[in-house]
Amino acid sequence: MSEELSNRYDPKEIEQRLYRFWEEGRYFTPSTETERPKFSIVIPPPNVTGRLHIGHALVNTLQDILVRWKRMSGFNTLWLPGTDHAGIATQMVVERELAKHGIVRREMGRDAFVERVWAWKEEHKGYIGDQLKRLGVSCDWTRERFTLDEGLSRAVRHVFVTLYQDGLIYRDLAMVNWCPQCLTAISDVEVEHRDTSGKLYEIDYPLVGSDRRLTVATTRPETMLGDTALAVHPEDQRYRDLIGGEVIVPIAERHVPIVGDALLVDREFGTGVVKVTPSHDRSDYAAGQRNNLPQLQVLDEAGLMNAAAGEEFAGMDRFEARKRVVEILSQRGLLRSVKEHSHSVAYHGKCDTIVEPMISRQWFVRVAPLAGPAIEAVRNGDITIIPKSWEATYFNWMENIYDWTISRQLWWGHRIPAFHCANGHTVVSETDPSVCPECGTAEISQETDVLDTWFSSALWPFSTMGWPDETPDFKTFYPTDTLITGFDIIFFWVARMIMMGLRFTGKVPFRQVFLNGLVRDEQGQKMSKSKGNVIDPLDVIDEYGADAVRFTLAILASGRDIPLARNRMQGYAAFANKVWNASRFALTHIDSTLKSAGPIDQDQLKIVERWILSRVNATTLEVNKALSSFRFDEASNALYQFFWHEFCDWYLEMVKPVLFGRHGDEATQRSTRRVLLEILDRSLRLLHPFMPFITEEIWQKLGGVEPSITIAPYPVTQQGIDDPDAEKMISTVQAMITAIRNVRAERGFTPKDRFTLHIAAPNQREAQFFLSYAYLLTDLARLDAVAVNEPAPPGAHHDVVNGYEISIVFPEKTITPEQRERIERELEKSRRELDSIIARLGNGQFLENAPPAVVEGNRARQTELIARIEKLQKNQP
RNA sequence: GCGGGGUUAGCUCAGCGGUAGAGCAUCUGCUUUACACGCAGGAAGUCGGGGGUUCGAAUCCCUCACCCCGCACCA
């Protein structure tokens, strides 16, 4: 065969060329008309205007391994790619961009702004796709979707209207999480609680008609301007008699009642007196409702104090107001104390702003009725969550679920299909009404709010397939089989897809969920731009090649944290180079292509061939098994071990004597070459899901039947190929070679020094074996002769290997003290092991209770150790 | 407070009832005609502490310590 491969693997040269080849061949586009079983997954859609980070690289590598494996295993495989519109994030980016040019969103108007965002999206939409292609993912790009596509938007609208009609969507005035920076409501799961060190202020409130003062503890003194009561515990002896009385709210100088509320007040905390601000605190809001307290809003939607806060404060920022309030209280002697206080503060993760509880009119999904079936689906096994420990988290959240705030005060997104008329009617409809169906007025306009992006993501597994239409794709590929995503979006996305899928299609959206870990840096730190420890997938792909990056991610993929270090990638780039060079070597010795090679002639097989076929079969079993259970680490590790440490280190070395004509007749050579082709072919196919580029590049040179390795059959274990005898004998040969190499290093000989090996074979058959395969020992251990059942001359080095006595004859050489020490250590180790085995075998309980195989194993080991120690002792001069 | 995960070689992790493993790093030799991103050999761990179950425990149970992650609470 032609030999023009470079002696160094250069990923840059081949990766992008091969990706084009795959796309042009449409290998990743499945059929909707086939009898073959299907396998389908949908991508967790990244933000359309975003950039791929290393976490995306991980989740997409794992999906691609799974998908390529299934495709090669004969499934009609669909991996549907796409992106979401990421409402807040995208709007924020475009606003910031406009701000550079001094343009303000509200001044340009809704339509113009939305148009501008679409333009931005068009500009950036290709970026994520290109990055994914660099990674080598086998998505079907002909089916790419975007959450704001017409079809998906229709699904969103249909779901909204249906849920509304079913009474599961409602609009209400309620306290929600408000982001004063983004000027929108957000849902509970978008709030990040962070432990923050703040201050606890104790403030005196004068009692009306008395000299007494009540001391109240608060972390947010500025909200006192909106206090409408103080609350004490109704059974608190200290304050019980004050209930029904009034206090003066300092600064505001307003009279408010003292109420008793057992739910709000914890007698143990602080002073046992709580200020109640129903408009600006979640639990105060509830307390206000229980006690019929008025609401007094003193903060506006931007987090500034409003007119109700008083003339001095109007327009002042909430944190500025806090300082000012404390100052005034202090001047008036009403500030009792200020203590350091650590407590949890709610932040909006997207913009790092402290969230403000705010009463506003929003749209909600009543989640509890949806949660029931979703809980049941996991409980009864219709959906399996892997690793299983995540089920507890899922149940815990689902069983204590709150209604979901789905409206956002944004412009970028699915506009809520509700219409308000001039007479106060609201209609929710799949088509835009021109007049109000209630009163007939034409003065009707659409709701200005848009939906939470996750509302559309929740429909992703079926909206992308054409639902609500019964399209061929929907019928063929829904439900999907597996979802792979990060555990951090189990509530945002996974749970909601299950709820929506069950509600609207009557089926689970996927049967298995694999939750992958979080990529961290080598110290286990979360990657973040501010720490400067982020790894850009494109950077490392450029540096090490996509295959090396993928292999690294796969082999590290177990566990909840995935510490990623560049030197690991360097290690697997070396592995890619190893694959390249081993293949390069093999290719120069393969004399036919897969198409013309014909079947392997079983009768011609020599022990080396029988052994490597047995080993590749064992590896095949292990890899398929590991992939079935999402053990990407085990699968890739098995492949690494096999390819490097069996195929390269031993097999290729063992066939060299034949390939170079030092041993064997022509028939043996032919057979050896045929099997070499076979093993290389199988290895490449086994490796392909993990390292798609390099394996395709090499496999093309083997001349397979299929036009691309992407659709070549994935190896499965074969009957009658396992060969324990061959494995045992080859492992003995390996052990002997290792023993000789050991002595060589131990005694300070060089590779040029030649030894003679004497082997004691217990019977004729084995004697014949060692004579037939003496060439392996000679070649790999650099011997000048192998003698079977001939007495070794005096002074030879004796050992026992896999039960066979061997003697190594080498030139006279003095032993250095270091060498003697090493020999002594080795002997001592064997003695210690023997002692513990003797103790075990001397224990009647052990003999009685341990399984016979274990007892037998110990006996055999005892016999070997005794023989070995005896021989090693003889070596002592 | 509720729930989950972790503590094994210098580093990062696998193993989860029968003789302590891998990768990387490290040390020693080596231009062996595929590869120095290589070859060969080596050193390195009372498997977080304590107790228990068992013939036998990194592995199962109890307990303590420390670390991480959710959720809830936090005047």
mmCIF file of N, CA and C in Angstrom, chain A residues 749-826:
data_model
loop_
_atom_site.group_PDB
_atom_site.id
_atom_site.type_symbol
_atom_site.label_atom_id
_atom_site.label_comp_id
_atom_site.label_asym_id
_atom_site.label_seq_id
_atom_site.Cartn_x
_atom_site.Cartn_y
_atom_site.Cartn_z
ATOM 1 N N PHE A 749 22.810 -4.760 32.629
ATOM 2 C CA PHE A 749 23.213 -5.123 31.264
ATOM 3 C C PHE A 749 22.605 -4.152 30.261
ATOM 4 N N THR A 750 23.192 -4.083 29.098
ATOM 5 C CA THR A 750 22.657 -3.215 28.045
ATOM 6 C C THR A 750 21.845 -4.078 27.076
ATOM 7 N N PRO A 751 21.064 -3.412 26.216
ATOM 8 C CA PRO A 751 20.284 -4.185 25.235
ATOM 9 C C PRO A 751 21.178 -5.010 24.315
ATOM 10 N N LYS A 752 22.416 -4.672 24.237
ATOM 11 C CA LYS A 752 23.292 -5.399 23.321
ATOM 12 C C LYS A 752 23.754 -6.736 23.886
ATOM 13 N N ASP A 753 23.730 -6.843 25.216
ATOM 14 C CA ASP A 753 24.144 -8.115 25.814
ATOM 15 C C ASP A 753 23.107 -9.189 25.527
ATOM 16 N N ARG A 754 23.589 -10.328 25.067
ATOM 17 C CA ARG A 754 22.688 -11.423 24.698
ATOM 18 C C ARG A 754 22.713 -12.517 25.756
ATOM 19 N N PHE A 755 21.520 -13.039 26.074
ATOM 20 C CA PHE A 755 21.400 -14.101 27.079
ATOM 21 C C PHE A 755 20.898 -15.372 26.435
ATOM 22 N N THR A 756 21.011 -16.472 27.199
ATOM 23 C CA THR A 756 20.339 -17.713 26.821
ATOM 24 C C THR A 756 19.296 -18.010 27.881
ATOM 25 N N LEU A 757 18.116 -18.457 27.419
ATOM 26 C CA LEU A 757 17.040 -18.763 28.353
ATOM 27 C C LEU A 757 16.796 -20.255 28.388
ATOM 28 N N HIS A 758 16.766 -20.805 29.607
ATOM 29 C CA HIS A 758 16.390 -22.210 29.782
ATOM 30 C C HIS A 758 15.005 -22.275 30.401
ATOM 31 N N ILE A 759 14.141 -23.098 29.770
ATOM 32 C CA ILE A 759 12.795 -23.255 30.310
ATOM 33 C C ILE A 759 12.570 -24.717 30.659
ATOM 34 N N ALA A 760 11.995 -24.952 31.845
ATOM 35 C CA ALA A 760 11.611 -26.326 32.201
ATOM 36 C C ALA A 760 10.146 -26.509 31.856
ATOM 37 N N ALA A 761 9.837 -27.337 30.870
ATOM 38 C CA ALA A 761 8.449 -27.580 30.486
ATOM 39 C C ALA A 761 7.982 -28.873 31.116
ATOM 40 N N PRO A 762 6.800 -28.887 31.710
ATOM 41 C CA PRO A 762 6.342 -30.064 32.447
ATOM 42 C C PRO A 762 5.925 -31.211 31.534
ATOM 43 N N ASN A 763 5.596 -30.924 30.290
ATOM 44 C CA ASN A 763 5.206 -32.030 29.419
ATOM 45 C C ASN A 763 5.608 -31.755 27.982
ATOM 46 N N GLN A 764 5.403 -32.748 27.144
ATOM 47 C CA GLN A 764 5.842 -32.686 25.763
ATOM 48 C C GLN A 764 5.141 -31.566 24.991
ATOM 49 N N ARG A 765 3.847 -31.423 25.263
ATOM 50 C CA ARG A 765 3.048 -30.433 24.538
ATOM 51 C C ARG A 765 3.593 -29.016 24.794
ATOM 52 N N GLU A 766 3.850 -28.746 26.053
ATOM 53 C CA GLU A 766 4.346 -27.409 26.384
ATOM 54 C C GLU A 766 5.775 -27.207 25.928
ATOM 55 N N ALA A 767 6.539 -28.277 25.972
ATOM 56 C CA ALA A 767 7.922 -28.196 25.471
ATOM 57 C C ALA A 767 7.880 -27.805 24.003
ATOM 58 N N GLN A 768 6.953 -28.435 23.269
ATOM 59 C CA GLN A 768 6.783 -28.145 21.851
ATOM 60 C C GLN A 768 6.392 -26.680 21.639
ATOM 61 N N PHE A 769 5.488 -26.220 22.509
ATOM 62 C CA PHE A 769 5.045 -24.828 22.413
ATOM 63 C C PHE A 769 6.222 -23.862 22.534
ATOM 64 N N PHE A 770 7.024 -24.076 23.573
ATOM 65 C CA PHE A 770 8.129 -23.136 23.799
ATOM 66 C C PHE A 770 9.149 -23.187 22.681
ATOM 67 N N LEU A 771 9.317 -24.388 22.105
ATOM 68 C CA LEU A 771 10.255 -24.493 20.977
ATOM 69 C C LEU A 771 9.697 -23.763 19.754
ATOM 70 N N SER A 772 8.390 -23.947 19.517
ATOM 71 C CA SER A 772 7.779 -23.313 18.348
ATOM 72 C C SER A 772 7.807 -21.791 18.458
ATOM 73 N N TYR A 773 7.600 -21.304 19.663
ATOM 74 C CA TYR A 773 7.503 -19.850 19.819
ATOM 75 C C TYR A 773 8.734 -19.223 20.462
ATOM 76 N N ALA A 774 9.811 -19.972 20.437
ATOM 77 C CA ALA A 774 11.071 -19.442 20.972
ATOM 78 C C ALA A 774 11.431 -18.130 20.283
ATOM 79 N N TYR A 775 11.019 -17.991 19.018
ATOM 80 C CA TYR A 775 11.402 -16.774 18.271
ATOM 81 C C TYR A 775 10.824 -15.521 18.907
ATOM 82 N N LEU A 776 9.661 -15.665 19.562
ATOM 83 C CA LEU A 776 9.074 -14.498 20.234
ATOM 84 C C LEU A 776 9.971 -14.046 21.380
ATOM 85 N N LEU A 777 10.404 -15.035 22.164
ATOM 86 C CA LEU A 777 11.267 -14.727 23.304
ATOM 87 C C LEU A 777 12.589 -14.149 22.821
ATOM 88 N N THR A 778 13.142 -14.793 21.810
ATOM 89 C CA THR A 778 14.435 -14.356 21.274
ATOM 90 C C THR A 778 14.349 -12.915 20.788
ATOM 91 N N ASP A 779 13.295 -12.638 20.046
ATOM 92 C CA ASP A 779 13.160 -11.317 19.447
ATOM 93 C C ASP A 779 12.878 -10.230 20.481
ATOM 94 N N LEU A 780 11.899 -10.483 21.329
ATOM 95 C CA LEU A 780 11.466 -9.425 22.235
ATOM 96 C C LEU A 780 12.348 -9.285 23.461
ATOM 97 N N ALA A 781 13.024 -10.378 23.855
ATOM 98 C CA ALA A 781 13.868 -10.286 25.053
ATOM 99 C C ALA A 781 15.349 -10.228 24.686
ATOM 100 N N ARG A 782 15.610 -10.181 23.390
ATOM 101 C CA ARG A 782 16.983 -10.099 22.890
ATOM 102 C C ARG A 782 17.852 -11.231 23.442
ATOM 103 N N LEU A 783 17.463 -12.465 23.083
ATOM 104 C CA LEU A 783 18.203 -13.652 23.504
ATOM 105 C C LEU A 783 19.007 -14.168 22.313
ATOM 106 N N ASP A 784 20.025 -15.001 22.625
ATOM 107 C CA ASP A 784 20.641 -15.648 21.475
ATOM 108 C C ASP A 784 20.188 -17.087 21.359
ATOM 109 N N ALA A 785 19.563 -17.627 22.403
ATOM 110 C CA ALA A 785 19.034 -18.989 22.287
ATOM 111 C C ALA A 785 18.015 -19.274 23.378
ATOM 112 N N VAL A 786 17.086 -20.188 23.056
ATOM 113 C CA VAL A 786 16.157 -20.692 24.056
ATOM 114 C C VAL A 786 16.349 -22.191 24.129
ATOM 115 N N ALA A 787 16.587 -22.692 25.324
ATOM 116 C CA ALA A 787 16.761 -24.139 25.503
ATOM 117 C C ALA A 787 15.620 -24.670 26.349
ATOM 118 N N VAL A 788 14.983 -25.735 25.868
ATOM 119 C CA VAL A 788 13.873 -26.301 26.621
ATOM 120 C C VAL A 788 14.290 -27.633 27.218
ATOM 121 N N ASN A 789 14.053 -27.763 28.508
ATOM 122 C CA ASN A 789 14.385 -28.988 29.242
ATOM 123 C C ASN A 789 15.836 -29.425 29.075
ATOM 124 N N GLU A 790 16.715 -28.460 29.064
ATOM 125 C CA GLU A 790 18.149 -28.773 29.103
ATOM 126 C C GLU A 790 18.695 -28.140 30.378
ATOM 127 N N PRO A 791 19.567 -28.847 31.080
ATOM 128 C CA PRO A 791 20.090 -28.298 32.327
ATOM 129 C C PRO A 791 20.868 -27.009 32.085
ATOM 130 N N ALA A 792 20.604 -26.015 32.937
ATOM 131 C CA ALA A 792 21.316 -24.751 32.814
ATOM 132 C C ALA A 792 22.677 -24.868 33.460
ATOM 133 N N PRO A 793 23.664 -24.158 32.935
ATOM 134 C CA PRO A 793 24.993 -24.204 33.550
ATOM 135 C C PRO A 793 24.983 -23.558 34.926
ATOM 136 N N PRO A 794 25.958 -23.886 35.756
ATOM 137 C CA PRO A 794 26.021 -23.285 37.088
ATOM 138 C C PRO A 794 26.163 -21.751 36.963
ATOM 139 N N GLY A 795 25.638 -21.063 37.949
ATOM 140 C CA GLY A 795 25.769 -19.603 37.938
ATOM 141 C C GLY A 795 24.638 -18.904 37.221
ATOM 142 N N ALA A 796 23.729 -19.683 36.628
ATOM 143 C CA ALA A 796 22.594 -19.046 35.941
ATOM 144 C C ALA A 796 21.644 -18.430 36.957
ATOM 145 N N HIS A 797 20.865 -17.483 36.463
ATOM 146 C CA HIS A 797 19.884 -16.812 37.323
ATOM 147 C C HIS A 797 18.570 -17.567 37.228
ATOM 148 N N HIS A 798 18.043 -17.997 38.401
ATOM 149 C CA HIS A 798 16.829 -18.820 38.394
ATOM 150 C C HIS A 798 15.611 -18.018 38.818
ATOM 151 N N ASP A 799 14.481 -18.382 38.219
ATOM 152 C CA ASP A 799 13.225 -17.721 38.609
ATOM 153 C C ASP A 799 12.072 -18.661 38.273
ATOM 154 N N VAL A 800 10.880 -18.321 38.787
ATOM 155 C CA VAL A 800 9.675 -19.070 38.430
ATOM 156 C C VAL A 800 8.669 -18.058 37.908
ATOM 157 N N VAL A 801 8.174 -18.319 36.685
ATOM 158 C CA VAL A 801 7.275 -17.376 36.043
ATOM 159 C C VAL A 801 6.015 -18.103 35.602
ATOM 160 N N ASN A 802 4.881 -17.654 36.080
ATOM 161 C CA ASN A 802 3.602 -18.305 35.764
ATOM 162 C C ASN A 802 3.682 -19.820 35.963
ATOM 163 N N GLY A 803 4.443 -20.243 36.966
ATOM 164 C CA GLY A 803 4.532 -21.666 37.263
ATOM 165 C C GLY A 803 5.646 -22.386 36.508
ATOM 166 N N TYR A 804 6.335 -21.708 35.594
ATOM 167 C CA TYR A 804 7.411 -22.356 34.846
ATOM 168 C C TYR A 804 8.752 -21.934 35.407
ATOM 169 N N GLU A 805 9.609 -22.937 35.637
ATOM 170 C CA GLU A 805 10.962 -22.620 36.090
ATOM 171 C C GLU A 805 11.777 -22.158 34.899
ATOM 172 N N ILE A 806 12.433 -21.047 35.068
ATOM 173 C CA ILE A 806 13.319 -20.589 33.997
ATOM 174 C C ILE A 806 14.695 -20.268 34.575
ATOM 175 N N SER A 807 15.674 -20.334 33.714
ATOM 176 C CA SER A 807 17.029 -19.933 34.106
ATOM 177 C C SER A 807 17.584 -19.033 33.024
ATOM 178 N N ILE A 808 18.204 -17.972 33.451
ATOM 179 C CA ILE A 808 18.748 -17.031 32.488
ATOM 180 C C ILE A 808 20.268 -17.065 32.605
ATOM 181 N N VAL A 809 20.896 -17.329 31.479
ATOM 182 C CA VAL A 809 22.351 -17.426 31.478
ATOM 183 C C VAL A 809 22.923 -16.154 30.870
ATOM 184 N N PHE A 810 23.718 -15.454 31.660
ATOM 185 C CA PHE A 810 24.300 -14.217 31.136
ATOM 186 C C PHE A 810 25.762 -14.121 31.540
ATOM 187 N N PRO A 811 26.505 -13.261 30.893
ATOM 188 C CA PRO A 811 27.941 -13.152 31.185
ATOM 189 C C PRO A 811 28.201 -12.777 32.646
ATOM 190 N N GLU A 812 29.351 -13.221 33.125
ATOM 191 C CA GLU A 812 29.789 -12.903 34.485
ATOM 192 C C GLU A 812 29.762 -11.387 34.699
ATOM 193 N N LYS A 813 29.258 -10.965 35.838
ATOM 194 C CA LYS A 813 29.201 -9.520 36.102
ATOM 195 C C LYS A 813 29.073 -9.324 37.608
ATOM 196 N N THR A 814 29.783 -8.361 38.141
ATOM 197 C CA THR A 814 29.694 -8.149 39.581
ATOM 198 C C THR A 814 28.430 -7.340 39.911
ATOM 199 N N ILE A 815 27.908 -7.644 41.078
ATOM 200 C CA ILE A 815 26.696 -6.976 41.512
ATOM 201 C C ILE A 815 27.053 -5.770 42.359
ATOM 202 N N THR A 816 26.412 -4.653 42.070
ATOM 203 C CA THR A 816 26.631 -3.470 42.899
ATOM 204 C C THR A 816 25.749 -3.567 44.134
ATOM 205 N N PRO A 817 26.099 -2.836 45.174
ATOM 206 C CA PRO A 817 25.278 -2.881 46.400
ATOM 207 C C PRO A 817 23.831 -2.498 46.124
ATOM 208 N N GLU A 818 23.595 -1.526 45.251
ATOM 209 C CA GLU A 818 22.214 -1.118 44.937
ATOM 210 C C GLU A 818 21.441 -2.263 44.305
ATOM 211 N N GLN A 819 22.122 -2.964 43.383
ATOM 212 C CA GLN A 819 21.472 -4.083 42.719
ATOM 213 C C GLN A 819 21.142 -5.183 43.712
ATOM 214 N N ARG A 820 22.096 -5.450 44.604
ATOM 215 C CA ARG A 820 21.871 -6.490 45.601
ATOM 216 C C ARG A 820 20.676 -6.125 46.482
ATOM 217 N N GLU A 821 20.595 -4.864 46.808
ATOM 218 C CA GLU A 821 19.503 -4.398 47.662
ATOM 219 C C GLU A 821 18.148 -4.617 46.970
ATOM 220 N N ARG A 822 18.131 -4.325 45.682
ATOM 221 C CA ARG A 822 16.891 -4.479 44.926
ATOM 222 C C ARG A 822 16.466 -5.956 44.852
ATOM 223 N N ILE A 823 17.455 -6.826 44.657
ATOM 224 C CA ILE A 823 17.163 -8.253 44.606
ATOM 225 C C ILE A 823 16.633 -8.724 45.950
ATOM 226 N N GLU A 824 17.247 -8.246 46.998
ATOM 227 C CA GLU A 824 16.846 -8.615 48.357
ATOM 228 C C GLU A 824 15.408 -8.145 48.647
ATOM 229 N N ARG A 825 15.100 -6.938 48.186
ATOM 230 C CA ARG A 825 13.747 -6.387 48.389
ATOM 231 C C ARG A 825 12.690 -7.261 47.724
ATOM 232 N N GLU A 826 13.012 -7.667 46.516
ATOM 233 C CA GLU A 826 12.105 -8.504 45.734
ATOM 234 C C GLU A 826 11.821 -9.814 46.468
#
